[in-house]
mmCIF file of C-alpha atoms and ligand atoms in Angstrom:
data_model
loop_
_atom_site.group_PDB
_atom_site.id
_atom_site.type_symbol
_atom_site.label_atom_id
_atom_site.label_comp_id
_atom_site.label_asym_id
_atom_site.label_seq_id
_atom_site.Cartn_x
_atom_site.Cartn_y
_atom_site.Cartn_z
ATOM 1 C CA MET A 191 22.430 35.218 3.786
ATOM 2 C CA ALA A 192 21.504 31.671 4.905
ATOM 3 C CA ALA A 193 24.317 29.129 4.428
ATOM 4 C CA VAL A 194 23.871 26.602 1.609
ATOM 5 C CA LYS A 195 22.932 23.239 3.099
ATOM 6 C CA PRO A 196 25.226 20.283 2.333
ATOM 7 C CA LEU A 197 22.654 18.269 0.345
ATOM 8 C CA SER A 198 21.087 21.264 -1.372
ATOM 9 C CA GLY A 199 20.648 20.448 -5.094
ATOM 10 C CA LYS A 200 20.553 16.688 -4.392
ATOM 11 C CA VAL A 201 17.478 14.619 -5.288
ATOM 12 C CA ALA A 202 16.399 11.645 -3.156
ATOM 13 C CA ILE A 203 13.604 9.070 -3.119
ATOM 14 C CA VAL A 204 12.722 7.461 0.223
ATOM 15 C CA THR A 205 10.167 4.669 -0.147
ATOM 16 C CA GLY A 206 7.638 4.117 2.644
ATOM 17 C CA ALA A 207 8.232 7.436 4.372
ATOM 18 C CA SER A 208 4.843 8.264 5.869
ATOM 19 C CA ARG A 209 6.075 6.885 9.202
ATOM 20 C CA GLY A 210 8.832 4.838 10.805
ATOM 21 C CA ILE A 211 12.445 4.622 9.705
ATOM 22 C CA GLY A 212 11.613 5.907 6.203
ATOM 23 C CA ARG A 213 10.078 9.063 7.653
ATOM 24 C CA GLY A 214 13.126 9.594 9.879
ATOM 25 C CA ILE A 215 15.505 9.214 6.928
ATOM 26 C CA ALA A 216 13.451 11.551 4.748
ATOM 27 C CA LEU A 217 13.372 14.245 7.465
ATOM 28 C CA GLN A 218 17.136 14.103 7.957
ATOM 29 C CA LEU A 219 17.840 14.286 4.204
ATOM 30 C CA GLY A 220 15.449 17.241 4.017
ATOM 31 C CA GLN A 221 17.110 18.945 6.971
ATOM 32 C CA GLU A 222 20.387 18.783 5.030
ATOM 33 C CA GLY A 223 18.704 20.547 2.108
ATOM 34 C CA ALA A 224 17.783 17.713 -0.286
ATOM 35 C CA THR A 225 14.686 17.512 -2.462
ATOM 36 C CA VAL A 226 13.041 14.358 -1.133
ATOM 37 C CA TYR A 227 10.309 12.358 -2.866
ATOM 38 C CA VAL A 228 8.497 10.429 -0.133
ATOM 39 C CA THR A 229 6.195 7.548 -1.003
ATOM 40 C CA GLY A 230 3.311 5.768 0.689
ATOM 41 C CA ARG A 231 0.173 3.957 -0.342
ATOM 42 C CA SER A 232 -2.854 5.607 -1.891
ATOM 43 C CA PRO A 233 -4.942 7.668 0.552
ATOM 44 C CA LYS A 234 -7.895 5.430 -0.402
ATOM 45 C CA GLU A 235 -6.104 2.324 0.846
ATOM 46 C CA SER A 236 -5.518 0.875 4.231
ATOM 47 C CA ASP A 237 -2.401 2.868 5.062
ATOM 48 C CA SER A 238 -4.151 6.196 5.398
ATOM 49 C CA ASN A 239 -7.175 4.610 7.079
ATOM 50 C CA GLU A 240 -4.769 3.018 9.516
ATOM 51 C CA ALA A 241 -3.070 6.373 9.980
ATOM 52 C CA ALA A 242 -6.344 8.201 10.619
ATOM 53 C CA GLN A 243 -7.754 5.545 12.930
ATOM 54 C CA ASN A 244 -4.586 5.065 14.921
ATOM 55 C CA ASN A 245 -3.351 8.619 14.965
ATOM 56 C CA LEU A 246 -0.240 7.673 12.962
ATOM 57 C CA PRO A 247 1.474 10.335 10.834
ATOM 58 C CA THR A 248 0.610 10.696 7.142
ATOM 59 C CA LEU A 249 2.659 10.985 3.970
ATOM 60 C CA GLN A 250 1.716 14.616 3.327
ATOM 61 C CA SER A 251 2.781 15.571 6.863
ATOM 62 C CA ALA A 252 6.219 14.018 6.177
ATOM 63 C CA ALA A 253 6.549 16.070 2.977
ATOM 64 C CA ASN A 254 5.484 19.258 4.803
ATOM 65 C CA GLU A 255 8.000 18.686 7.597
ATOM 66 C CA ILE A 256 10.849 18.099 5.100
ATOM 67 C CA THR A 257 10.050 21.468 3.542
ATOM 68 C CA SER A 258 9.772 23.206 6.902
ATOM 69 C CA ARG A 259 13.218 21.842 7.854
ATOM 70 C CA GLY A 260 14.808 23.473 4.809
ATOM 71 C CA GLY A 261 14.553 20.823 2.079
ATOM 72 C CA LYS A 262 11.783 20.245 -0.431
ATOM 73 C CA GLY A 263 9.325 17.445 0.357
ATOM 74 C CA ILE A 264 7.217 15.926 -2.434
ATOM 75 C CA ALA A 265 4.599 13.291 -1.546
ATOM 76 C CA VAL A 266 3.890 10.632 -4.183
ATOM 77 C CA TYR A 267 1.238 7.978 -3.620
ATOM 78 C CA CYS A 268 2.754 4.747 -4.908
ATOM 79 C CA ASP A 269 1.696 1.240 -3.989
ATOM 80 C CA HIS A 270 5.037 -0.547 -3.899
ATOM 81 C CA ARG A 271 3.360 -3.921 -4.525
ATOM 82 C CA ASN A 272 2.588 -2.642 -8.024
ATOM 83 C CA ALA A 273 5.384 -2.505 -10.648
ATOM 84 C CA ASP A 274 3.460 0.024 -12.814
ATOM 85 C CA ASP A 275 3.090 2.396 -9.851
ATOM 86 C CA ILE A 276 6.832 2.093 -9.195
ATOM 87 C CA ALA A 277 7.678 2.815 -12.853
ATOM 88 C CA ARG A 278 5.421 5.911 -12.731
ATOM 89 C CA LEU A 279 7.210 7.183 -9.605
ATOM 90 C CA PHE A 280 10.598 7.095 -11.336
ATOM 91 C CA GLU A 281 9.155 8.643 -14.535
ATOM 92 C CA GLN A 282 7.799 11.521 -12.440
ATOM 93 C CA VAL A 283 11.160 12.099 -10.737
ATOM 94 C CA ALA A 284 13.063 11.861 -14.035
ATOM 95 C CA SER A 285 10.755 14.343 -15.766
ATOM 96 C CA GLU A 286 10.605 16.843 -12.859
ATOM 97 C CA GLN A 287 14.340 16.648 -12.069
ATOM 98 C CA ASN A 288 15.758 16.471 -15.582
ATOM 99 C CA GLY A 289 16.885 12.850 -15.128
ATOM 100 C CA GLN A 290 18.671 13.540 -11.835
ATOM 101 C CA LEU A 291 18.438 11.096 -8.922
ATOM 102 C CA ASP A 292 21.246 11.093 -6.353
ATOM 103 C CA ILE A 293 19.908 8.926 -3.520
ATOM 104 C CA LEU A 294 17.458 6.011 -3.372
ATOM 105 C CA VAL A 295 16.514 4.622 0.034
ATOM 106 C CA ASN A 296 14.825 1.210 -0.265
ATOM 107 C CA ASN A 297 12.798 1.209 2.944
ATOM 108 C CA ALA A 298 9.057 0.511 2.385
ATOM 109 C CA PHE A 299 7.824 -2.449 4.416
ATOM 110 C CA SER A 300 4.283 -3.720 4.829
ATOM 111 C CA ALA A 301 4.489 -6.516 7.374
ATOM 112 C CA VAL A 302 5.142 -5.094 10.862
ATOM 113 C CA ASN A 303 1.656 -5.968 12.123
ATOM 114 C CA ASP A 304 1.462 -9.327 10.329
ATOM 115 C CA ILE A 305 4.817 -10.335 11.823
ATOM 116 C CA THR A 306 3.745 -9.306 15.324
ATOM 117 C CA LYS A 307 0.504 -11.290 14.972
ATOM 118 C CA ALA A 308 2.443 -14.332 13.659
ATOM 119 C CA ASN A 309 4.613 -14.457 16.800
ATOM 120 C CA GLY A 310 5.329 -18.051 17.874
ATOM 121 C CA LYS A 311 3.876 -19.645 14.702
ATOM 122 C CA LYS A 312 5.985 -21.961 12.550
ATOM 123 C CA PHE A 313 6.161 -21.294 8.818
ATOM 124 C CA TRP A 314 3.854 -24.224 7.993
ATOM 125 C CA GLU A 315 1.248 -22.918 10.432
ATOM 126 C CA LEU A 316 1.013 -19.644 8.465
ATOM 127 C CA GLU A 317 -0.663 -19.284 5.081
ATOM 128 C CA PRO A 318 1.794 -19.363 2.156
ATOM 129 C CA SER A 319 0.650 -15.787 1.376
ATOM 130 C CA PHE A 320 2.542 -14.687 4.512
ATOM 131 C CA TRP A 321 5.644 -14.721 2.299
ATOM 132 C CA ASP A 322 4.047 -12.141 -0.043
ATOM 133 C CA SER A 323 2.972 -9.962 2.852
ATOM 134 C CA VAL A 324 6.598 -9.783 4.032
ATOM 135 C CA ASN A 325 8.531 -9.827 0.774
ATOM 136 C CA ASP A 326 6.402 -8.255 -1.996
ATOM 137 C CA VAL A 327 7.037 -4.773 -0.628
ATOM 138 C CA GLY A 328 9.954 -5.760 1.638
ATOM 139 C CA LEU A 329 12.150 -7.334 -1.080
ATOM 140 C CA ARG A 330 10.758 -7.585 -4.650
ATOM 141 C CA ASN A 331 9.828 -3.893 -4.685
ATOM 142 C CA HIS A 332 13.382 -2.914 -3.641
ATOM 143 C CA TYR A 333 14.814 -4.788 -6.609
ATOM 144 C CA ILE A 334 12.392 -3.022 -8.984
ATOM 145 C CA CYS A 335 13.145 0.416 -7.486
ATOM 146 C CA SER A 336 16.877 -0.270 -7.776
ATOM 147 C CA VAL A 337 16.536 -1.136 -11.490
ATOM 148 C CA HIS A 338 14.811 2.201 -12.161
ATOM 149 C CA ALA A 339 17.253 4.141 -9.977
ATOM 150 C CA ALA A 340 20.314 2.582 -11.641
ATOM 151 C CA ARG A 341 18.969 3.578 -15.068
ATOM 152 C CA LEU A 342 19.096 7.217 -13.924
ATOM 153 C CA MET A 343 22.343 7.002 -11.911
ATOM 154 C CA VAL A 344 24.615 4.956 -14.217
ATOM 155 C CA PRO A 345 24.655 7.450 -17.136
ATOM 156 C CA LYS A 346 25.577 10.226 -14.664
ATOM 157 C CA ARG A 347 28.293 8.082 -12.988
ATOM 158 C CA SER A 348 26.989 9.082 -9.581
ATOM 159 C CA GLY A 349 24.485 7.880 -6.990
ATOM 160 C CA LEU A 350 23.863 6.135 -3.670
ATOM 161 C CA ILE A 351 21.421 3.263 -3.117
ATOM 162 C CA VAL A 352 20.775 2.384 0.544
ATOM 163 C CA THR A 353 18.689 -0.705 1.319
ATOM 164 C CA ILE A 354 17.287 -0.929 4.852
ATOM 165 C CA SER A 355 17.729 -4.403 6.298
ATOM 166 C CA SER A 356 18.231 -5.956 9.752
ATOM 167 C CA PRO A 357 20.087 -8.636 11.759
ATOM 168 C CA GLY A 358 17.514 -11.093 10.355
ATOM 169 C CA GLY A 359 19.904 -11.030 7.383
ATOM 170 C CA LEU A 360 22.510 -12.905 9.418
ATOM 171 C CA ARG A 361 20.559 -15.511 11.395
ATOM 172 C CA TYR A 362 17.045 -16.718 12.182
ATOM 173 C CA LEU A 363 14.955 -13.876 13.604
ATOM 174 C CA MET A 364 11.181 -13.912 14.217
ATOM 175 C CA ASN A 365 10.151 -16.126 11.281
ATOM 176 C CA VAL A 366 11.381 -17.712 8.057
ATOM 177 C CA ALA A 367 9.967 -15.200 5.549
ATOM 178 C CA TYR A 368 11.449 -12.241 7.463
ATOM 179 C CA GLY A 369 14.973 -13.678 7.690
ATOM 180 C CA VAL A 370 15.060 -14.821 4.084
ATOM 181 C CA GLY A 371 13.904 -11.361 2.926
ATOM 182 C CA LYS A 372 16.550 -9.562 4.973
ATOM 183 C CA CYS A 373 19.343 -11.952 3.941
ATOM 184 C CA ALA A 374 18.309 -11.465 0.303
ATOM 185 C CA LYS A 375 18.389 -7.658 0.721
ATOM 186 C CA ASP A 376 21.939 -7.750 2.076
ATOM 187 C CA ARG A 377 22.977 -9.980 -0.813
ATOM 188 C CA MET A 378 21.069 -7.827 -3.329
ATOM 189 C CA ALA A 379 22.901 -4.699 -2.146
ATOM 190 C CA ALA A 380 26.250 -6.537 -2.373
ATOM 191 C CA ASP A 381 25.610 -8.061 -5.794
ATOM 192 C CA MET A 382 24.295 -4.775 -7.221
ATOM 193 C CA ALA A 383 27.522 -3.167 -5.984
ATOM 194 C CA VAL A 384 29.560 -5.628 -8.088
ATOM 195 C CA GLU A 385 27.821 -4.405 -11.249
ATOM 196 C CA LEU A 386 27.545 -0.729 -10.246
ATOM 197 C CA LYS A 387 31.089 -0.085 -9.009
ATOM 198 C CA GLU A 388 32.643 0.570 -12.431
ATOM 199 C CA HIS A 389 29.858 3.145 -12.972
ATOM 200 C CA ALA A 390 30.749 4.981 -9.728
ATOM 201 C CA VAL A 391 27.364 4.216 -8.116
ATOM 202 C CA THR A 392 27.390 3.012 -4.470
ATOM 203 C CA SER A 393 25.090 0.298 -3.087
ATOM 204 C CA ILE A 394 25.014 -0.589 0.601
ATOM 205 C CA SER A 395 22.743 -2.371 3.045
ATOM 206 C CA LEU A 396 22.031 -0.637 6.367
ATOM 207 C CA TRP A 397 20.981 -2.271 9.636
ATOM 208 C CA PRO A 398 19.217 0.018 12.126
ATOM 209 C CA GLY A 399 19.189 -1.106 15.781
ATOM 210 C CA THR A 400 15.865 -1.418 17.614
ATOM 211 C CA VAL A 401 13.808 1.619 16.616
ATOM 212 C CA LYS A 402 10.873 3.060 18.558
ATOM 213 C CA THR A 403 8.696 3.704 15.518
ATOM 214 C CA GLU A 404 5.245 5.275 15.776
ATOM 215 C CA LEU A 405 3.611 1.953 14.803
ATOM 216 C CA VAL A 406 5.352 -0.252 17.401
ATOM 217 C CA MET A 407 4.821 2.375 20.122
ATOM 218 C CA HIS A 408 1.124 2.413 19.140
ATOM 219 C CA ASN A 409 1.072 -1.416 19.216
ATOM 220 C CA ILE A 410 2.616 -1.448 22.704
ATOM 221 C CA LYS A 411 -0.204 0.853 23.872
ATOM 222 C CA GLU A 412 -2.777 -1.449 22.246
ATOM 223 C CA GLY A 413 -1.365 -4.429 24.182
ATOM 224 C CA MET A 414 -0.080 -6.304 21.103
ATOM 225 C CA PHE A 415 3.087 -7.380 22.952
ATOM 226 C CA GLU A 416 1.339 -8.784 26.063
ATOM 227 C CA ASP A 417 1.785 -12.452 25.077
ATOM 228 C CA TYR A 418 4.817 -11.907 22.867
ATOM 229 C CA HIS A 419 7.920 -14.129 23.096
ATOM 230 C CA LEU A 420 11.241 -13.823 21.251
ATOM 231 C CA GLU A 421 14.526 -15.652 21.839
ATOM 232 C CA GLY A 422 13.775 -16.350 25.518
ATOM 233 C CA LEU A 423 12.510 -12.793 26.124
ATOM 234 C CA ASP A 424 8.914 -12.070 27.115
ATOM 235 C CA GLY A 425 6.579 -9.227 26.162
ATOM 236 C CA ASP A 426 7.780 -6.946 28.974
ATOM 237 C CA ASP A 427 11.442 -7.444 28.002
ATOM 238 C CA ILE A 428 10.585 -6.631 24.375
ATOM 239 C CA LYS A 429 8.601 -3.521 25.399
ATOM 240 C CA ASN A 430 11.580 -2.291 27.456
ATOM 241 C CA ILE A 431 13.987 -2.901 24.563
ATOM 242 C CA ILE A 432 11.743 -1.004 22.125
ATOM 243 C CA GLU A 433 11.096 1.903 24.524
ATOM 244 C CA ASP A 434 14.863 2.183 25.051
ATOM 245 C CA GLY A 435 15.490 2.036 21.287
ATOM 246 C CA GLU A 436 16.850 4.614 18.883
ATOM 247 C CA SER A 437 14.682 7.318 17.293
ATOM 248 C CA ILE A 438 13.381 7.025 13.724
ATOM 249 C CA GLU A 439 15.842 9.783 12.764
ATOM 250 C CA PHE A 440 19.123 8.097 13.701
ATOM 251 C CA SER A 441 19.185 5.931 10.557
ATOM 252 C CA GLY A 442 18.481 9.179 8.679
ATOM 253 C CA MET A 443 21.516 10.875 10.206
ATOM 254 C CA CYS A 444 23.594 7.912 9.006
ATOM 255 C CA VAL A 445 22.161 8.040 5.464
ATOM 256 C CA ALA A 446 22.736 11.820 5.318
ATOM 257 C CA ALA A 447 26.346 11.341 6.524
ATOM 258 C CA LEU A 448 26.931 8.722 3.812
ATOM 259 C CA ALA A 449 25.353 10.982 1.173
ATOM 260 C CA LYS A 450 27.691 13.831 2.206
ATOM 261 C CA ASP A 451 30.812 11.631 2.239
ATOM 262 C CA PRO A 452 32.776 12.190 -1.007
ATOM 263 C CA LYS A 453 34.458 8.802 -0.479
ATOM 264 C CA VAL A 454 31.223 6.844 0.122
ATOM 265 C CA ILE A 455 32.073 4.370 -2.657
ATOM 266 C CA LYS A 456 34.624 2.760 -0.338
ATOM 267 C CA PHE A 457 31.668 1.202 1.522
ATOM 268 C CA THR A 458 30.025 -0.212 -1.597
ATOM 269 C CA GLY A 459 28.770 -3.787 -1.302
ATOM 270 C CA ARG A 460 28.921 -3.762 2.482
ATOM 271 C CA THR A 461 26.294 -4.237 5.167
ATOM 272 C CA LEU A 462 26.721 -1.379 7.648
ATOM 273 C CA PHE A 463 25.395 -0.946 11.199
ATOM 274 C CA VAL A 464 24.013 2.435 12.242
ATOM 275 C CA GLY A 465 25.916 2.297 15.574
ATOM 276 C CA ASP A 466 29.230 1.889 13.722
ATOM 277 C CA LEU A 467 28.388 4.789 11.379
ATOM 278 C CA GLY A 468 27.510 6.874 14.441
ATOM 279 C CA ASP A 469 31.023 6.211 15.779
ATOM 280 C CA LYS A 470 32.633 6.905 12.403
ATOM 281 C CA TYR A 471 30.834 10.186 11.707
ATOM 282 C CA GLY A 472 30.484 11.327 15.357
ATOM 283 C CA LEU A 473 26.662 11.171 15.401
ATOM 284 C CA VAL A 474 24.380 11.102 18.435
ATOM 285 C CA ASP A 475 20.639 10.508 18.372
ATOM 286 C CA ILE A 476 18.185 13.432 18.517
ATOM 287 C CA ASP A 477 17.851 12.950 22.299
ATOM 288 C CA GLY A 478 21.656 13.267 22.661
ATOM 289 C CA ARG A 479 22.213 9.548 23.332
ATOM 290 C CA LYS A 480 24.972 7.553 21.649
ATOM 291 C CA VAL A 481 23.523 4.624 19.676
ATOM 292 C CA PRO A 482 25.413 1.359 20.351
ATOM 293 C CA SER A 483 26.585 -0.825 17.488
ATOM 294 C CA THR A 484 24.850 -4.153 16.868
ATOM 295 C CA ARG A 485 28.419 -5.527 17.280
ATOM 296 C CA SER A 486 28.831 -4.003 20.765
ATOM 297 C CA VAL A 487 29.285 -6.724 23.418
ATOM 298 C CA LYS A 488 27.775 -4.422 26.069
ATOM 299 C CA ALA A 489 24.668 -3.751 23.945
ATOM 300 C CA LEU A 490 24.221 -7.432 23.049
ATOM 301 C CA LEU A 491 24.411 -8.485 26.706
ATOM 302 C CA GLY A 492 21.905 -5.747 27.570
ATOM 303 C CA LEU A 493 19.541 -6.944 24.807
ATOM 304 C CA LEU A 494 19.727 -10.480 26.184
ATOM 305 C CA GLN A 495 18.809 -8.996 29.608
ATOM 306 C CA TYR A 496 22.231 -9.749 31.230
ATOM 307 C CA LYS A 497 22.138 -6.196 32.548
ATOM 308 C CA LYS A 498 24.564 -6.645 35.472
ATOM 309 C CA THR A 499 27.242 -8.227 33.257
ATOM 310 C CA ALA A 500 26.611 -5.587 30.583
ATOM 311 C CA ALA A 501 27.273 -2.839 33.144
ATOM 312 C CA LEU A 502 30.797 -4.236 33.679
ATOM 313 C CA VAL A 503 31.777 -4.400 29.984
ATOM 314 C CA PRO A 504 33.302 -1.288 28.336
ATOM 315 C CA GLY A 505 31.194 0.074 25.458
ATOM 316 C CA PHE A 506 34.047 0.131 22.938
ATOM 317 C CA ILE A 507 34.464 -3.691 22.797
ATOM 318 C CA LYS A 508 32.880 -4.909 19.547
ATOM 319 C CA ILE A 509 32.605 -8.361 17.995
ATOM 320 C CA PRO A 510 34.597 -8.259 14.721
ATOM 321 C CA GLY A 511 32.242 -8.440 11.705
ATOM 322 C CA TRP A 512 34.128 -11.454 10.282
ATOM 323 C CA ILE A 513 33.428 -13.464 13.454
ATOM 324 C CA MET A 514 29.694 -12.651 13.216
ATOM 325 C CA SER A 515 29.740 -13.714 9.601
ATOM 326 C CA ALA A 516 31.864 -16.857 10.194
ATOM 327 C CA SER A 517 29.617 -17.939 13.073
ATOM 328 C CA GLN A 518 26.794 -18.318 10.542
ATOM 329 C CA SER A 519 28.950 -20.064 7.936
ATOM 330 C CA LYS A 520 27.087 -22.301 5.508
ATOM 331 C CA PHE A 521 30.068 -24.611 5.133
HETATM 332 N N1 NAD B 757 11.507 -0.881 13.533
HETATM 333 C C1 NAD B 757 12.654 -1.468 13.819
HETATM 334 O O1 NAD B 757 13.044 -1.615 15.003
HETATM 335 C C2 NAD B 757 13.547 -1.969 12.711
HETATM 336 C C3 NAD B 757 14.846 -2.393 13.030
HETATM 337 C C4 NAD B 757 15.686 -2.822 12.008
HETATM 338 C C5 NAD B 757 15.213 -2.834 10.697
HETATM 339 N N2 NAD B 757 13.934 -2.427 10.425
HETATM 340 C C6 NAD B 757 13.505 -2.448 9.015
HETATM 341 O O2 NAD B 757 13.226 -1.121 8.584
HETATM 342 C C7 NAD B 757 12.267 -1.154 7.508
HETATM 343 C C8 NAD B 757 11.127 -0.172 7.827
HETATM 344 O O3 NAD B 757 10.469 -0.637 9.005
HETATM 345 P P1 NAD B 757 9.565 0.287 9.956
HETATM 346 O O4 NAD B 757 9.615 -0.357 11.297
HETATM 347 O O5 NAD B 757 9.954 1.704 9.810
HETATM 348 O O6 NAD B 757 8.108 0.024 9.315
HETATM 349 P P2 NAD B 757 6.746 0.905 9.416
HETATM 350 O O7 NAD B 757 5.620 -0.041 9.248
HETATM 351 O O8 NAD B 757 6.766 1.788 10.597
HETATM 352 O O9 NAD B 757 6.854 1.838 8.120
HETATM 353 C C9 NAD B 757 6.771 1.252 6.844
HETATM 354 C C10 NAD B 757 6.501 2.293 5.785
HETATM 355 O O10 NAD B 757 6.263 1.613 4.537
HETATM 356 C C11 NAD B 757 5.016 2.083 3.995
HETATM 357 N N3 NAD B 757 4.363 1.027 3.183
HETATM 358 C C12 NAD B 757 3.895 -0.161 3.601
HETATM 359 N N4 NAD B 757 3.335 -0.820 2.559
HETATM 360 C C13 NAD B 757 3.441 -0.018 1.481
HETATM 361 C C14 NAD B 757 3.025 -0.130 0.122
HETATM 362 N N5 NAD B 757 2.387 -1.218 -0.343
HETATM 363 N N6 NAD B 757 3.315 0.897 -0.721
HETATM 364 C C15 NAD B 757 3.939 2.014 -0.247
HETATM 365 N N7 NAD B 757 4.347 2.178 1.012
HETATM 366 C C16 NAD B 757 4.096 1.173 1.873
HETATM 367 C C17 NAD B 757 4.188 2.475 5.212
HETATM 368 O O11 NAD B 757 3.145 3.347 4.819
HETATM 369 C C18 NAD B 757 5.259 3.134 6.065
HETATM 370 O O12 NAD B 757 5.486 4.455 5.630
HETATM 371 C C19 NAD B 757 11.835 -2.622 7.417
HETATM 372 O O13 NAD B 757 12.584 -3.271 6.401
HETATM 373 C C20 NAD B 757 12.197 -3.185 8.773
HETATM 374 O O14 NAD B 757 12.372 -4.587 8.777
HETATM 375 C C21 NAD B 757 13.096 -1.998 11.404
#
């Protein structure tokens, strides 16, 4: 008889899971046996056209792969810019799962291409609508999803809400709208934790490292990084960093490890780095590589292209989180 998988009987929603980090998280939760609702935009809208034209994966293929890995994948078309669509998604899950929702992963994001195209432009040189492109799906939608999820989780005194963020939450990165959105997500996860803790529901923010998603790999092939510049690095440096990045599934391994941890509430309110969770839970990426922490001095030097110095620094030396936080003090 096949062994029962650790997340068998658990119900998860992963938003924006047709491709990228959301897809990787959904696959890993499915592999551990969960029923996973994966969302993406309507097939009539640009997402699926983009997928078909650019040979990117589709939402239904994510659902099929979850099922083939031993979970149950359910594809739901939901435009996360639209509050009614979001409400319908949670109604569907509540009615099909008898009010049970164990895991919400706030991941959907609509601005990867707009941000790449905006490279080098100041906020006043972009249309004000750039904010909406980044933060309608990338922030507002996560708040709305969390409201609906908490309404299902609080009465059951159980649940895990993971919000996918990035180092843009700590300091200026790429552009103003991006950093403000990420900083707000970290704060949203922390403030939700204050109100959820007495109800035994966990809320954390998770920072992946650099991830070689299908879309950025496609964009590299299309030459979108040729004239790109970021923090003193040029397009070739950025391409190398992305190509050397972690797989879309490593964040998923971390979310699955958190979901399996009976003491996960001890992390509530915190912003966690995937590299640190890899160390804690003994995880390696699907290609067998160890993923460095965003706090690793060696990895940071490597990212800044000080490769010779990085080679001399032991991998276990990490910048304490409080120093990173204090270095960006508002006061
Ligand atoms: N890629 C990286 O290196 C990296 C690193 C750290 C953090 N992040 C963060 O991870 C998150 C996901 O990024 P990604 O790189 O995987 O993005 P992606 O563009 O590859 O995937 C985004 C997903 O969201 C979906 N989506 C977009 N608009 C939608 C809408 N209106 N309704 C429903 N679904 C919609 C897309 O279909 C897709 O499935 C973002 O918050 C990003 O900032 C990414």
